[in-house]
Amino acid sequence: WEADVGWVMLPFFSVFFAMIVGDAGYAALLLILAVVLQSRFKKIPRHVLNMIYIVGAFTLVWGVMTGSYFGVPNLPGFPEDLTVPWLADRDNLIDLCFLIGAVHLSFAHVWNLIAYATRRTWTKALAQIGWLLVVWSMFFLARQTVLGRGMPDYILYLLVAGALLVVVFMKTRAEIKDQGMIDHALLPLTLVNNFVDILSYIRLFAVGYAGVAVLAAFNDMAASIGFDSVFTAIAASLLLLFANALNIVLCGLGVLVHAVRLNMLEFSNHKGLTWAGHNLFVPFASDRRTAHGA
């Protein structure tokens, strides 16, 4: 019975997927796989293939922009010309992660703001404006804390203003009378959690960078073995095959853990989703009607 958040989750999940996998070579393999599956296995649901095409396209674009092709260093001229130099700087990537996080969480509060305004629940709408001010204040605070980048002087005033709006308007009088002031008492912890939520998006950089580091290490090992003879060429090739297979598995785990988490936890908490529904979930039910709570 809750809001359908798919229209927000899909594009952001695709971006998260691209930044975690981060390799144009892997993206090309993924897109080729989707084409093969579509041509050979007609029973595969179309939405599954569409999902592969979407995340594959996002990853391909990100891999081209960052110049990542199976971890191969020293790219030739044409691929190198397609890279975005700004993304080569580690601090810029971390800054971008924080920005994506602030925008992602802002979608949740703007959505809530519009919903409350539509229902003319003006007090709750004002509280959402306060949360927006808090989110962007935490964005600038995260940049200063992690990257040492300057923070405008007015940000502290925005943070105080946002916190005051939340304190005054987060609950109606009826809710305070019914539920008490527990949410107000926990507000300092909630504000700290907002800061942690912004910091949490640094995982996009960290996991993606870890994959690059793994490939770089194995590429160096393969180069040390060399391709001078048939034996060493076979050994180096097998090592590279193992390295890429291992990295693909790690990328898949990273997507399942981190890309899903940022949508299901950080974004959902700010949206107020509890993932509640009408039907009981009975995972081991043998009868379809029982499984749907009939």
PDB file of C-alpha atoms in Angstrom:
ATOM      1  CA  TRP A   1       0.000   0.000   0.000  1.00  0.00           C
ATOM      2  CA  GLU A   2       3.024   2.269  -0.092  1.00  0.00           C
ATOM      3  CA  ALA A   3       4.337   4.476  -2.880  1.00  0.00           C
ATOM      4  CA  ASP A   4       5.809   2.909  -6.016  1.00  0.00           C
ATOM      5  CA  VAL A   5       9.411   4.113  -5.928  1.00  0.00           C
ATOM      6  CA  GLY A   6      10.590   2.264  -9.013  1.00  0.00           C
ATOM      7  CA  TRP A   7      10.876   5.417 -11.126  1.00  0.00           C
ATOM      8  CA  VAL A   8      13.495   6.749  -8.689  1.00  0.00           C
ATOM      9  CA  MET A   9      15.220   3.480  -7.882  1.00  0.00           C
ATOM     10  CA  LEU A  10      15.816   2.341 -11.463  1.00  0.00           C
ATOM     11  CA  PRO A  11      17.977   5.263 -12.660  1.00  0.00           C
ATOM     12  CA  PHE A  12      19.887   5.499  -9.399  1.00  0.00           C
ATOM     13  CA  PHE A  13      20.408   1.729  -9.230  1.00  0.00           C
ATOM     14  CA  SER A  14      21.745   1.876 -12.784  1.00  0.00           C
ATOM     15  CA  VAL A  15      24.205   4.604 -11.807  1.00  0.00           C
ATOM     16  CA  PHE A  16      25.259   2.658  -8.712  1.00  0.00           C
ATOM     17  CA  PHE A  17      25.692  -0.485 -10.807  1.00  0.00           C
ATOM     18  CA  ALA A  18      27.832   1.397 -13.318  1.00  0.00           C
ATOM     19  CA  MET A  19      30.083   2.941 -10.680  1.00  0.00           C
ATOM     20  CA  ILE A  20      30.578  -0.356  -8.825  1.00  0.00           C
ATOM     21  CA  VAL A  21      31.297  -2.478 -11.919  1.00  0.00           C
ATOM     22  CA  GLY A  22      32.977   0.450 -13.641  1.00  0.00           C
ATOM     23  CA  ASP A  23      34.464  -1.366 -16.640  1.00  0.00           C
ATOM     24  CA  ALA A  24      33.491  -0.890 -20.270  1.00  0.00           C
ATOM     25  CA  GLY A  25      34.792  -4.359 -21.127  1.00  0.00           C
ATOM     26  CA  TYR A  26      32.503  -5.991 -18.583  1.00  0.00           C
ATOM     27  CA  ALA A  27      29.629  -3.857 -19.838  1.00  0.00           C
ATOM     28  CA  ALA A  28      30.226  -5.050 -23.411  1.00  0.00           C
ATOM     29  CA  LEU A  29      30.194  -8.682 -22.205  1.00  0.00           C
ATOM     30  CA  LEU A  30      26.969  -8.030 -20.311  1.00  0.00           C
ATOM     31  CA  LEU A  31      25.272  -6.501 -23.353  1.00  0.00           C
ATOM     32  CA  ILE A  32      26.460  -9.362 -25.580  1.00  0.00           C
ATOM     33  CA  LEU A  33      25.091 -11.811 -23.014  1.00  0.00           C
ATOM     34  CA  ALA A  34      21.722 -10.057 -23.112  1.00  0.00           C
ATOM     35  CA  VAL A  35      21.608 -10.284 -26.910  1.00  0.00           C
ATOM     36  CA  VAL A  36      22.470 -14.004 -26.823  1.00  0.00           C
ATOM     37  CA  LEU A  37      19.879 -14.721 -24.142  1.00  0.00           C
ATOM     38  CA  GLN A  38      17.223 -12.811 -26.044  1.00  0.00           C
ATOM     39  CA  SER A  39      17.914 -14.703 -29.277  1.00  0.00           C
ATOM     40  CA  ARG A  40      18.308 -18.196 -27.778  1.00  0.00           C
ATOM     41  CA  PHE A  41      15.912 -18.273 -24.828  1.00  0.00           C
ATOM     42  CA  LYS A  42      12.535 -16.854 -25.754  1.00  0.00           C
ATOM     43  CA  LYS A  43      10.952 -17.610 -22.387  1.00  0.00           C
ATOM     44  CA  ILE A  44      13.129 -15.158 -20.476  1.00  0.00           C
ATOM     45  CA  PRO A  45      10.856 -12.297 -19.327  1.00  0.00           C
ATOM     46  CA  ARG A  46      11.329  -9.127 -21.293  1.00  0.00           C
ATOM     47  CA  HIS A  47      11.757  -6.985 -18.189  1.00  0.00           C
ATOM     48  CA  VAL A  48      14.786  -9.050 -17.148  1.00  0.00           C
ATOM     49  CA  LEU A  49      16.479  -8.398 -20.481  1.00  0.00           C
ATOM     50  CA  ASN A  50      15.513  -4.725 -20.334  1.00  0.00           C
ATOM     51  CA  MET A  51      17.173  -4.464 -16.941  1.00  0.00           C
ATOM     52  CA  ILE A  52      20.383  -6.003 -18.299  1.00  0.00           C
ATOM     53  CA  TYR A  53      20.365  -3.631 -21.259  1.00  0.00           C
ATOM     54  CA  ILE A  54      19.848  -0.589 -19.015  1.00  0.00           C
ATOM     55  CA  VAL A  55      22.560  -1.351 -16.457  1.00  0.00           C
ATOM     56  CA  GLY A  56      24.874  -2.532 -19.229  1.00  0.00           C
ATOM     57  CA  ALA A  57      24.462   0.736 -21.134  1.00  0.00           C
ATOM     58  CA  PHE A  58      25.080   2.823 -18.009  1.00  0.00           C
ATOM     59  CA  THR A  59      28.174   0.780 -17.186  1.00  0.00           C
ATOM     60  CA  LEU A  60      29.478   1.076 -20.739  1.00  0.00           C
ATOM     61  CA  VAL A  61      29.190   4.867 -20.635  1.00  0.00           C
ATOM     62  CA  TRP A  62      30.849   5.073 -17.205  1.00  0.00           C
ATOM     63  CA  GLY A  63      33.643   2.713 -18.243  1.00  0.00           C
ATOM     64  CA  VAL A  64      34.362   4.775 -21.357  1.00  0.00           C
ATOM     65  CA  MET A  65      34.342   7.996 -19.336  1.00  0.00           C
ATOM     66  CA  THR A  66      36.799   6.579 -16.793  1.00  0.00           C
ATOM     67  CA  GLY A  67      38.909   4.709 -19.366  1.00  0.00           C
ATOM     68  CA  SER A  68      38.439   1.269 -17.797  1.00  0.00           C
ATOM     69  CA  TYR A  69      38.763  -1.697 -20.180  1.00  0.00           C
ATOM     70  CA  PHE A  70      39.495  -4.954 -18.319  1.00  0.00           C
ATOM     71  CA  GLY A  71      41.974  -2.998 -16.205  1.00  0.00           C
ATOM     72  CA  VAL A  72      44.331  -2.476 -19.137  1.00  0.00           C
ATOM     73  CA  PRO A  73      46.690   0.488 -18.514  1.00  0.00           C
ATOM     74  CA  ASN A  74      48.154   2.812 -21.147  1.00  0.00           C
ATOM     75  CA  LEU A  75      45.179   3.003 -23.470  1.00  0.00           C
ATOM     76  CA  PRO A  76      45.690   3.847 -27.155  1.00  0.00           C
ATOM     77  CA  GLY A  77      44.719   7.262 -28.448  1.00  0.00           C
ATOM     78  CA  PHE A  78      41.029   6.873 -29.295  1.00  0.00           C
ATOM     79  CA  PRO A  79      39.765   5.354 -25.995  1.00  0.00           C
ATOM     80  CA  GLU A  80      41.975   7.777 -24.083  1.00  0.00           C
ATOM     81  CA  ASP A  81      40.392  10.711 -25.924  1.00  0.00           C
ATOM     82  CA  LEU A  82      36.934   9.602 -24.721  1.00  0.00           C
ATOM     83  CA  THR A  83      37.844   9.724 -21.036  1.00  0.00           C
ATOM     84  CA  VAL A  84      36.823  12.558 -18.730  1.00  0.00           C
ATOM     85  CA  PRO A  85      40.002  13.833 -16.994  1.00  0.00           C
ATOM     86  CA  TRP A  86      38.011  15.205 -14.043  1.00  0.00           C
ATOM     87  CA  LEU A  87      37.012  11.631 -13.107  1.00  0.00           C
ATOM     88  CA  ALA A  88      40.656  10.556 -12.898  1.00  0.00           C
ATOM     89  CA  ASP A  89      41.053  12.439  -9.617  1.00  0.00           C
ATOM     90  CA  ARG A  90      40.163  10.392  -6.542  1.00  0.00           C
ATOM     91  CA  ASP A  91      38.825  13.363  -4.569  1.00  0.00           C
ATOM     92  CA  ASN A  92      36.561  14.362  -7.448  1.00  0.00           C
ATOM     93  CA  LEU A  93      35.059  10.873  -7.520  1.00  0.00           C
ATOM     94  CA  ILE A  94      34.414  10.953  -3.782  1.00  0.00           C
ATOM     95  CA  ASP A  95      32.858  14.403  -4.131  1.00  0.00           C
ATOM     96  CA  LEU A  96      30.647  13.066  -6.909  1.00  0.00           C
ATOM     97  CA  CYS A  97      29.521  10.198  -4.655  1.00  0.00           C
ATOM     98  CA  PHE A  98      28.466  12.661  -1.967  1.00  0.00           C
ATOM     99  CA  LEU A  99      26.594  14.750  -4.552  1.00  0.00           C
ATOM    100  CA  ILE A 100      24.769  11.695  -5.885  1.00  0.00           C
ATOM    101  CA  GLY A 101      23.826  10.803  -2.324  1.00  0.00           C
ATOM    102  CA  ALA A 102      22.445  14.257  -1.570  1.00  0.00           C
ATOM    103  CA  VAL A 103      20.416  14.290  -4.795  1.00  0.00           C
ATOM    104  CA  HIS A 104      19.161  10.742  -4.168  1.00  0.00           C
ATOM    105  CA  LEU A 105      17.960  11.550  -0.655  1.00  0.00           C
ATOM    106  CA  SER A 106      16.520  14.875  -1.826  1.00  0.00           C
ATOM    107  CA  PHE A 107      14.202  13.004  -4.180  1.00  0.00           C
ATOM    108  CA  ALA A 108      12.709  11.278  -1.148  1.00  0.00           C
ATOM    109  CA  HIS A 109      12.031  14.496   0.754  1.00  0.00           C
ATOM    110  CA  VAL A 110      10.776  16.455  -2.273  1.00  0.00           C
ATOM    111  CA  TRP A 111       8.391  13.579  -2.992  1.00  0.00           C
ATOM    112  CA  ASN A 112       7.156  13.664   0.606  1.00  0.00           C
ATOM    113  CA  LEU A 113       6.876  17.452   0.441  1.00  0.00           C
ATOM    114  CA  ILE A 114       4.667  17.289  -2.657  1.00  0.00           C
ATOM    115  CA  ALA A 115       2.532  14.529  -1.112  1.00  0.00           C
ATOM    116  CA  TYR A 116       1.943  16.497   2.093  1.00  0.00           C
ATOM    117  CA  ALA A 117       1.276  19.709   0.198  1.00  0.00           C
ATOM    118  CA  THR A 118      -1.256  17.921  -1.999  1.00  0.00           C
ATOM    119  CA  ARG A 119      -3.074  16.743   1.123  1.00  0.00           C
ATOM    120  CA  ARG A 120      -2.709  20.255   2.595  1.00  0.00           C
ATOM    121  CA  THR A 121      -0.757  18.895   5.542  1.00  0.00           C
ATOM    122  CA  TRP A 122       1.323  22.037   5.704  1.00  0.00           C
ATOM    123  CA  THR A 123       3.121  21.288   8.964  1.00  0.00           C
ATOM    124  CA  LYS A 124       4.545  18.035   7.636  1.00  0.00           C
ATOM    125  CA  ALA A 125       5.451  19.799   4.384  1.00  0.00           C
ATOM    126  CA  LEU A 126       7.475  22.355   6.314  1.00  0.00           C
ATOM    127  CA  ALA A 127       9.244  19.529   8.135  1.00  0.00           C
ATOM    128  CA  GLN A 128      10.279  18.075   4.774  1.00  0.00           C
ATOM    129  CA  ILE A 129      11.774  21.441   3.813  1.00  0.00           C
ATOM    130  CA  GLY A 130      13.726  21.218   7.049  1.00  0.00           C
ATOM    131  CA  TRP A 131      14.982  17.747   6.134  1.00  0.00           C
ATOM    132  CA  LEU A 132      16.084  19.036   2.735  1.00  0.00           C
ATOM    133  CA  LEU A 133      18.124  21.761   4.427  1.00  0.00           C
ATOM    134  CA  VAL A 134      19.631  19.134   6.741  1.00  0.00           C
ATOM    135  CA  VAL A 135      20.559  16.812   3.863  1.00  0.00           C
ATOM    136  CA  TRP A 136      22.388  19.512   1.917  1.00  0.00           C
ATOM    137  CA  SER A 137      24.069  20.835   5.042  1.00  0.00           C
ATOM    138  CA  MET A 138      25.363  17.318   5.699  1.00  0.00           C
ATOM    139  CA  PHE A 139      26.579  17.148   2.095  1.00  0.00           C
ATOM    140  CA  PHE A 140      28.812  20.186   2.589  1.00  0.00           C
ATOM    141  CA  LEU A 141      29.887  18.913   6.010  1.00  0.00           C
ATOM    142  CA  ALA A 142      30.882  15.559   4.492  1.00  0.00           C
ATOM    143  CA  ARG A 143      32.936  17.296   1.793  1.00  0.00           C
ATOM    144  CA  GLN A 144      34.776  19.320   4.401  1.00  0.00           C
ATOM    145  CA  THR A 145      35.299  16.385   6.776  1.00  0.00           C
ATOM    146  CA  VAL A 146      36.508  13.838   4.222  1.00  0.00           C
ATOM    147  CA  LEU A 147      38.035  15.983   1.478  1.00  0.00           C
ATOM    148  CA  GLY A 148      38.971  19.134   3.341  1.00  0.00           C
ATOM    149  CA  ARG A 149      37.025  21.265   0.881  1.00  0.00           C
ATOM    150  CA  GLY A 150      35.693  24.610   1.991  1.00  0.00           C
ATOM    151  CA  MET A 151      32.208  24.960   3.366  1.00  0.00           C
ATOM    152  CA  PRO A 152      30.211  28.193   2.912  1.00  0.00           C
ATOM    153  CA  ASP A 153      29.630  30.071   6.161  1.00  0.00           C
ATOM    154  CA  TYR A 154      25.864  30.058   5.722  1.00  0.00           C
ATOM    155  CA  ILE A 155      25.673  26.243   5.801  1.00  0.00           C
ATOM    156  CA  LEU A 156      25.628  26.156   9.608  1.00  0.00           C
ATOM    157  CA  TYR A 157      22.697  28.573   9.579  1.00  0.00           C
ATOM    158  CA  LEU A 158      20.901  26.345   7.074  1.00  0.00           C
ATOM    159  CA  LEU A 159      21.519  23.349   9.321  1.00  0.00           C
ATOM    160  CA  VAL A 160      20.112  25.146  12.358  1.00  0.00           C
ATOM    161  CA  ALA A 161      17.111  26.398  10.356  1.00  0.00           C
ATOM    162  CA  GLY A 162      16.462  22.908   9.001  1.00  0.00           C
ATOM    163  CA  ALA A 163      16.703  21.332  12.446  1.00  0.00           C
ATOM    164  CA  LEU A 164      14.280  23.922  13.871  1.00  0.00           C
ATOM    165  CA  LEU A 165      11.756  23.259  11.096  1.00  0.00           C
ATOM    166  CA  VAL A 166      11.975  19.550  11.812  1.00  0.00           C
ATOM    167  CA  VAL A 167      11.616  19.997  15.581  1.00  0.00           C
ATOM    168  CA  VAL A 168       8.594  22.259  15.297  1.00  0.00           C
ATOM    169  CA  PHE A 169       6.718  20.591  12.439  1.00  0.00           C
ATOM    170  CA  MET A 170       7.742  16.913  12.365  1.00  0.00           C
ATOM    171  CA  LYS A 171       4.681  15.914  14.406  1.00  0.00           C
ATOM    172  CA  THR A 172       1.157  17.274  14.556  1.00  0.00           C
ATOM    173  CA  ARG A 173      -0.420  18.018  17.926  1.00  0.00           C
ATOM    174  CA  ALA A 174      -2.534  14.901  17.643  1.00  0.00           C
ATOM    175  CA  GLU A 175       0.527  12.749  16.951  1.00  0.00           C
ATOM    176  CA  ILE A 176       2.415  14.255  19.872  1.00  0.00           C
ATOM    177  CA  LYS A 177      -0.547  13.592  22.143  1.00  0.00           C
ATOM    178  CA  ASP A 178      -0.833  10.009  20.902  1.00  0.00           C
ATOM    179  CA  GLN A 179       2.831   9.053  20.467  1.00  0.00           C
ATOM    180  CA  GLY A 180       4.659  11.364  22.821  1.00  0.00           C
ATOM    181  CA  MET A 181       7.961  13.162  22.202  1.00  0.00           C
ATOM    182  CA  ILE A 182      10.149  10.127  21.542  1.00  0.00           C
ATOM    183  CA  ASP A 183      11.015  11.218  17.977  1.00  0.00           C
ATOM    184  CA  HIS A 184      12.026  14.648  19.256  1.00  0.00           C
ATOM    185  CA  ALA A 185      14.237  13.050  21.894  1.00  0.00           C
ATOM    186  CA  LEU A 186      15.925  10.914  19.235  1.00  0.00           C
ATOM    187  CA  LEU A 187      16.390  13.833  16.841  1.00  0.00           C
ATOM    188  CA  PRO A 188      20.124  14.371  17.645  1.00  0.00           C
ATOM    189  CA  LEU A 189      20.795  10.752  16.700  1.00  0.00           C
ATOM    190  CA  THR A 190      18.687  11.172  13.567  1.00  0.00           C
ATOM    191  CA  LEU A 191      20.746  14.192  12.509  1.00  0.00           C
ATOM    192  CA  VAL A 192      23.954  12.231  13.019  1.00  0.00           C
ATOM    193  CA  ASN A 193      22.431   9.419  10.984  1.00  0.00           C
ATOM    194  CA  ASN A 194      21.759  11.889   8.153  1.00  0.00           C
ATOM    195  CA  PHE A 195      25.455  12.717   8.084  1.00  0.00           C
ATOM    196  CA  VAL A 196      26.304   9.003   8.041  1.00  0.00           C
ATOM    197  CA  ASP A 197      23.825   8.467   5.202  1.00  0.00           C
ATOM    198  CA  ILE A 198      25.679  10.974   3.013  1.00  0.00           C
ATOM    199  CA  LEU A 199      29.005   9.395   3.936  1.00  0.00           C
ATOM    200  CA  SER A 200      27.584   5.992   3.049  1.00  0.00           C
ATOM    201  CA  TYR A 201      27.614   6.850  -0.650  1.00  0.00           C
ATOM    202  CA  ILE A 202      31.404   6.817  -0.620  1.00  0.00           C
ATOM    203  CA  ARG A 203      31.024   3.050  -0.967  1.00  0.00           C
ATOM    204  CA  LEU A 204      30.390   3.643  -4.688  1.00  0.00           C
ATOM    205  CA  PHE A 205      33.940   4.937  -5.046  1.00  0.00           C
ATOM    206  CA  ALA A 206      35.483   2.440  -2.645  1.00  0.00           C
ATOM    207  CA  VAL A 207      33.995  -0.701  -4.189  1.00  0.00           C
ATOM    208  CA  GLY A 208      34.635   0.478  -7.746  1.00  0.00           C
ATOM    209  CA  TYR A 209      38.211   1.413  -6.904  1.00  0.00           C
ATOM    210  CA  ALA A 210      38.761  -1.965  -5.249  1.00  0.00           C
ATOM    211  CA  GLY A 211      37.800  -3.710  -8.486  1.00  0.00           C
ATOM    212  CA  VAL A 212      40.258  -1.570 -10.446  1.00  0.00           C
ATOM    213  CA  ALA A 213      42.997  -2.327  -7.902  1.00  0.00           C
ATOM    214  CA  VAL A 214      42.347  -6.076  -8.139  1.00  0.00           C
ATOM    215  CA  LEU A 215      42.660  -6.046 -11.931  1.00  0.00           C
ATOM    216  CA  ALA A 216      45.754  -3.841 -11.826  1.00  0.00           C
ATOM    217  CA  ALA A 217      47.466  -6.229  -9.402  1.00  0.00           C
ATOM    218  CA  PHE A 218      46.715  -9.282 -11.539  1.00  0.00           C
ATOM    219  CA  ASN A 219      47.755  -7.460 -14.710  1.00  0.00           C
ATOM    220  CA  ASP A 220      51.105  -6.702 -13.094  1.00  0.00           C
ATOM    221  CA  MET A 221      51.461 -10.354 -12.102  1.00  0.00           C
ATOM    222  CA  ALA A 222      50.674 -11.463 -15.659  1.00  0.00           C
ATOM    223  CA  ALA A 223      53.185  -8.959 -17.042  1.00  0.00           C
ATOM    224  CA  SER A 224      55.849 -10.322 -14.685  1.00  0.00           C
ATOM    225  CA  ILE A 225      55.193 -13.841 -15.993  1.00  0.00           C
ATOM    226  CA  GLY A 226      55.476 -12.530 -19.530  1.00  0.00           C
ATOM    227  CA  PHE A 227      54.350 -13.728 -22.937  1.00  0.00           C
ATOM    228  CA  ASP A 228      57.784 -14.634 -24.279  1.00  0.00           C
ATOM    229  CA  SER A 229      57.105 -18.360 -24.645  1.00  0.00           C
ATOM    230  CA  VAL A 230      54.101 -20.604 -25.169  1.00  0.00           C
ATOM    231  CA  PHE A 231      54.216 -21.804 -21.555  1.00  0.00           C
ATOM    232  CA  THR A 232      54.421 -18.337 -19.981  1.00  0.00           C
ATOM    233  CA  ALA A 233      51.783 -16.992 -22.389  1.00  0.00           C
ATOM    234  CA  ILE A 234      49.370 -19.753 -21.384  1.00  0.00           C
ATOM    235  CA  ALA A 235      50.105 -19.214 -17.679  1.00  0.00           C
ATOM    236  CA  ALA A 236      49.635 -15.430 -17.935  1.00  0.00           C
ATOM    237  CA  SER A 237      46.440 -15.844 -19.955  1.00  0.00           C
ATOM    238  CA  LEU A 238      44.970 -18.273 -17.416  1.00  0.00           C
ATOM    239  CA  LEU A 239      45.896 -15.884 -14.625  1.00  0.00           C
ATOM    240  CA  LEU A 240      44.133 -13.006 -16.382  1.00  0.00           C
ATOM    241  CA  LEU A 241      41.086 -15.195 -17.066  1.00  0.00           C
ATOM    242  CA  PHE A 242      40.923 -16.136 -13.381  1.00  0.00           C
ATOM    243  CA  ALA A 243      41.399 -12.516 -12.308  1.00  0.00           C
ATOM    244  CA  ASN A 244      38.564 -11.234 -14.478  1.00  0.00           C
ATOM    245  CA  ALA A 245      36.250 -14.079 -13.445  1.00  0.00           C
ATOM    246  CA  LEU A 246      37.001 -13.331  -9.794  1.00  0.00           C
ATOM    247  CA  ASN A 247      36.444  -9.617 -10.306  1.00  0.00           C
ATOM    248  CA  ILE A 248      33.122 -10.190 -12.065  1.00  0.00           C
ATOM    249  CA  VAL A 249      31.938 -12.264  -9.094  1.00  0.00           C
ATOM    250  CA  LEU A 250      33.082  -9.543  -6.675  1.00  0.00           C
ATOM    251  CA  CYS A 251      31.316  -6.900  -8.778  1.00  0.00           C
ATOM    252  CA  GLY A 252      28.109  -8.935  -8.641  1.00  0.00           C
ATOM    253  CA  LEU A 253      28.357  -9.206  -4.868  1.00  0.00           C
ATOM    254  CA  GLY A 254      29.114  -5.492  -4.632  1.00  0.00           C
ATOM    255  CA  VAL A 255      25.988  -4.638  -6.616  1.00  0.00           C
ATOM    256  CA  LEU A 256      23.811  -6.915  -4.483  1.00  0.00           C
ATOM    257  CA  VAL A 257      25.167  -5.497  -1.238  1.00  0.00           C
ATOM    258  CA  HIS A 258      25.794  -1.834  -1.957  1.00  0.00           C
ATOM    259  CA  ALA A 259      23.688  -0.733  -4.933  1.00  0.00           C
ATOM    260  CA  VAL A 260      20.612  -2.413  -3.490  1.00  0.00           C
ATOM    261  CA  ARG A 261      21.339  -1.141   0.023  1.00  0.00           C
ATOM    262  CA  LEU A 262      21.496   2.524  -0.977  1.00  0.00           C
ATOM    263  CA  ASN A 263      17.985   2.232  -2.401  1.00  0.00           C
ATOM    264  CA  MET A 264      16.449  -0.104   0.152  1.00  0.00           C
ATOM    265  CA  LEU A 265      17.958   1.475   3.257  1.00  0.00           C
ATOM    266  CA  GLU A 266      19.191   5.059   2.858  1.00  0.00           C
ATOM    267  CA  PHE A 267      16.633   6.224   0.301  1.00  0.00           C
ATOM    268  CA  SER A 268      13.764   4.213   1.773  1.00  0.00           C
ATOM    269  CA  ASN A 269      14.400   5.514   5.283  1.00  0.00           C
ATOM    270  CA  HIS A 270      14.280   9.102   4.069  1.00  0.00           C
ATOM    271  CA  LYS A 271      11.152   8.371   2.025  1.00  0.00           C
ATOM    272  CA  GLY A 272       9.553   6.714   5.036  1.00  0.00           C
ATOM    273  CA  LEU A 273       9.052   3.338   3.367  1.00  0.00           C
ATOM    274  CA  THR A 274       8.505   0.326   5.587  1.00  0.00           C
ATOM    275  CA  TRP A 275       7.946  -2.067   2.664  1.00  0.00           C
ATOM    276  CA  ALA A 276       4.616  -3.086   4.097  1.00  0.00           C
ATOM    277  CA  GLY A 277       1.963  -4.718   1.941  1.00  0.00           C
ATOM    278  CA  HIS A 278      -1.450  -6.334   2.073  1.00  0.00           C
ATOM    279  CA  ASN A 279      -0.500  -9.988   1.539  1.00  0.00           C
ATOM    280  CA  LEU A 280       1.334 -12.350   3.832  1.00  0.00           C
ATOM    281  CA  PHE A 281       4.680 -13.625   2.641  1.00  0.00           C
ATOM    282  CA  VAL A 282       4.773 -17.424   2.908  1.00  0.00           C
ATOM    283  CA  PRO A 283       8.014 -18.450   1.168  1.00  0.00           C
ATOM    284  CA  PHE A 284       7.550 -22.229   1.471  1.00  0.00           C
ATOM    285  CA  ALA A 285       3.845 -22.416   0.686  1.00  0.00           C
ATOM    286  CA  SER A 286       2.979 -25.071  -1.881  1.00  0.00           C
ATOM    287  CA  ASP A 287      -0.336 -23.495  -2.833  1.00  0.00           C
ATOM    288  CA  ARG A 288      -0.215 -20.283  -4.877  1.00  0.00           C
ATOM    289  CA  ARG A 289      -3.357 -18.934  -3.190  1.00  0.00           C
ATOM    290  CA  THR A 290      -1.813 -19.508   0.238  1.00  0.00           C
ATOM    291  CA  ALA A 291       1.368 -17.761  -0.837  1.00  0.00           C
ATOM    292  CA  HIS A 292      -0.639 -14.667  -1.717  1.00  0.00           C
ATOM    293  CA  GLY A 293      -2.513 -14.597   1.574  1.00  0.00           C
ATOM    294  CA  ALA A 294      -5.777 -15.838   0.106  1.00  0.00           C
TER     295      ALA A 294
END
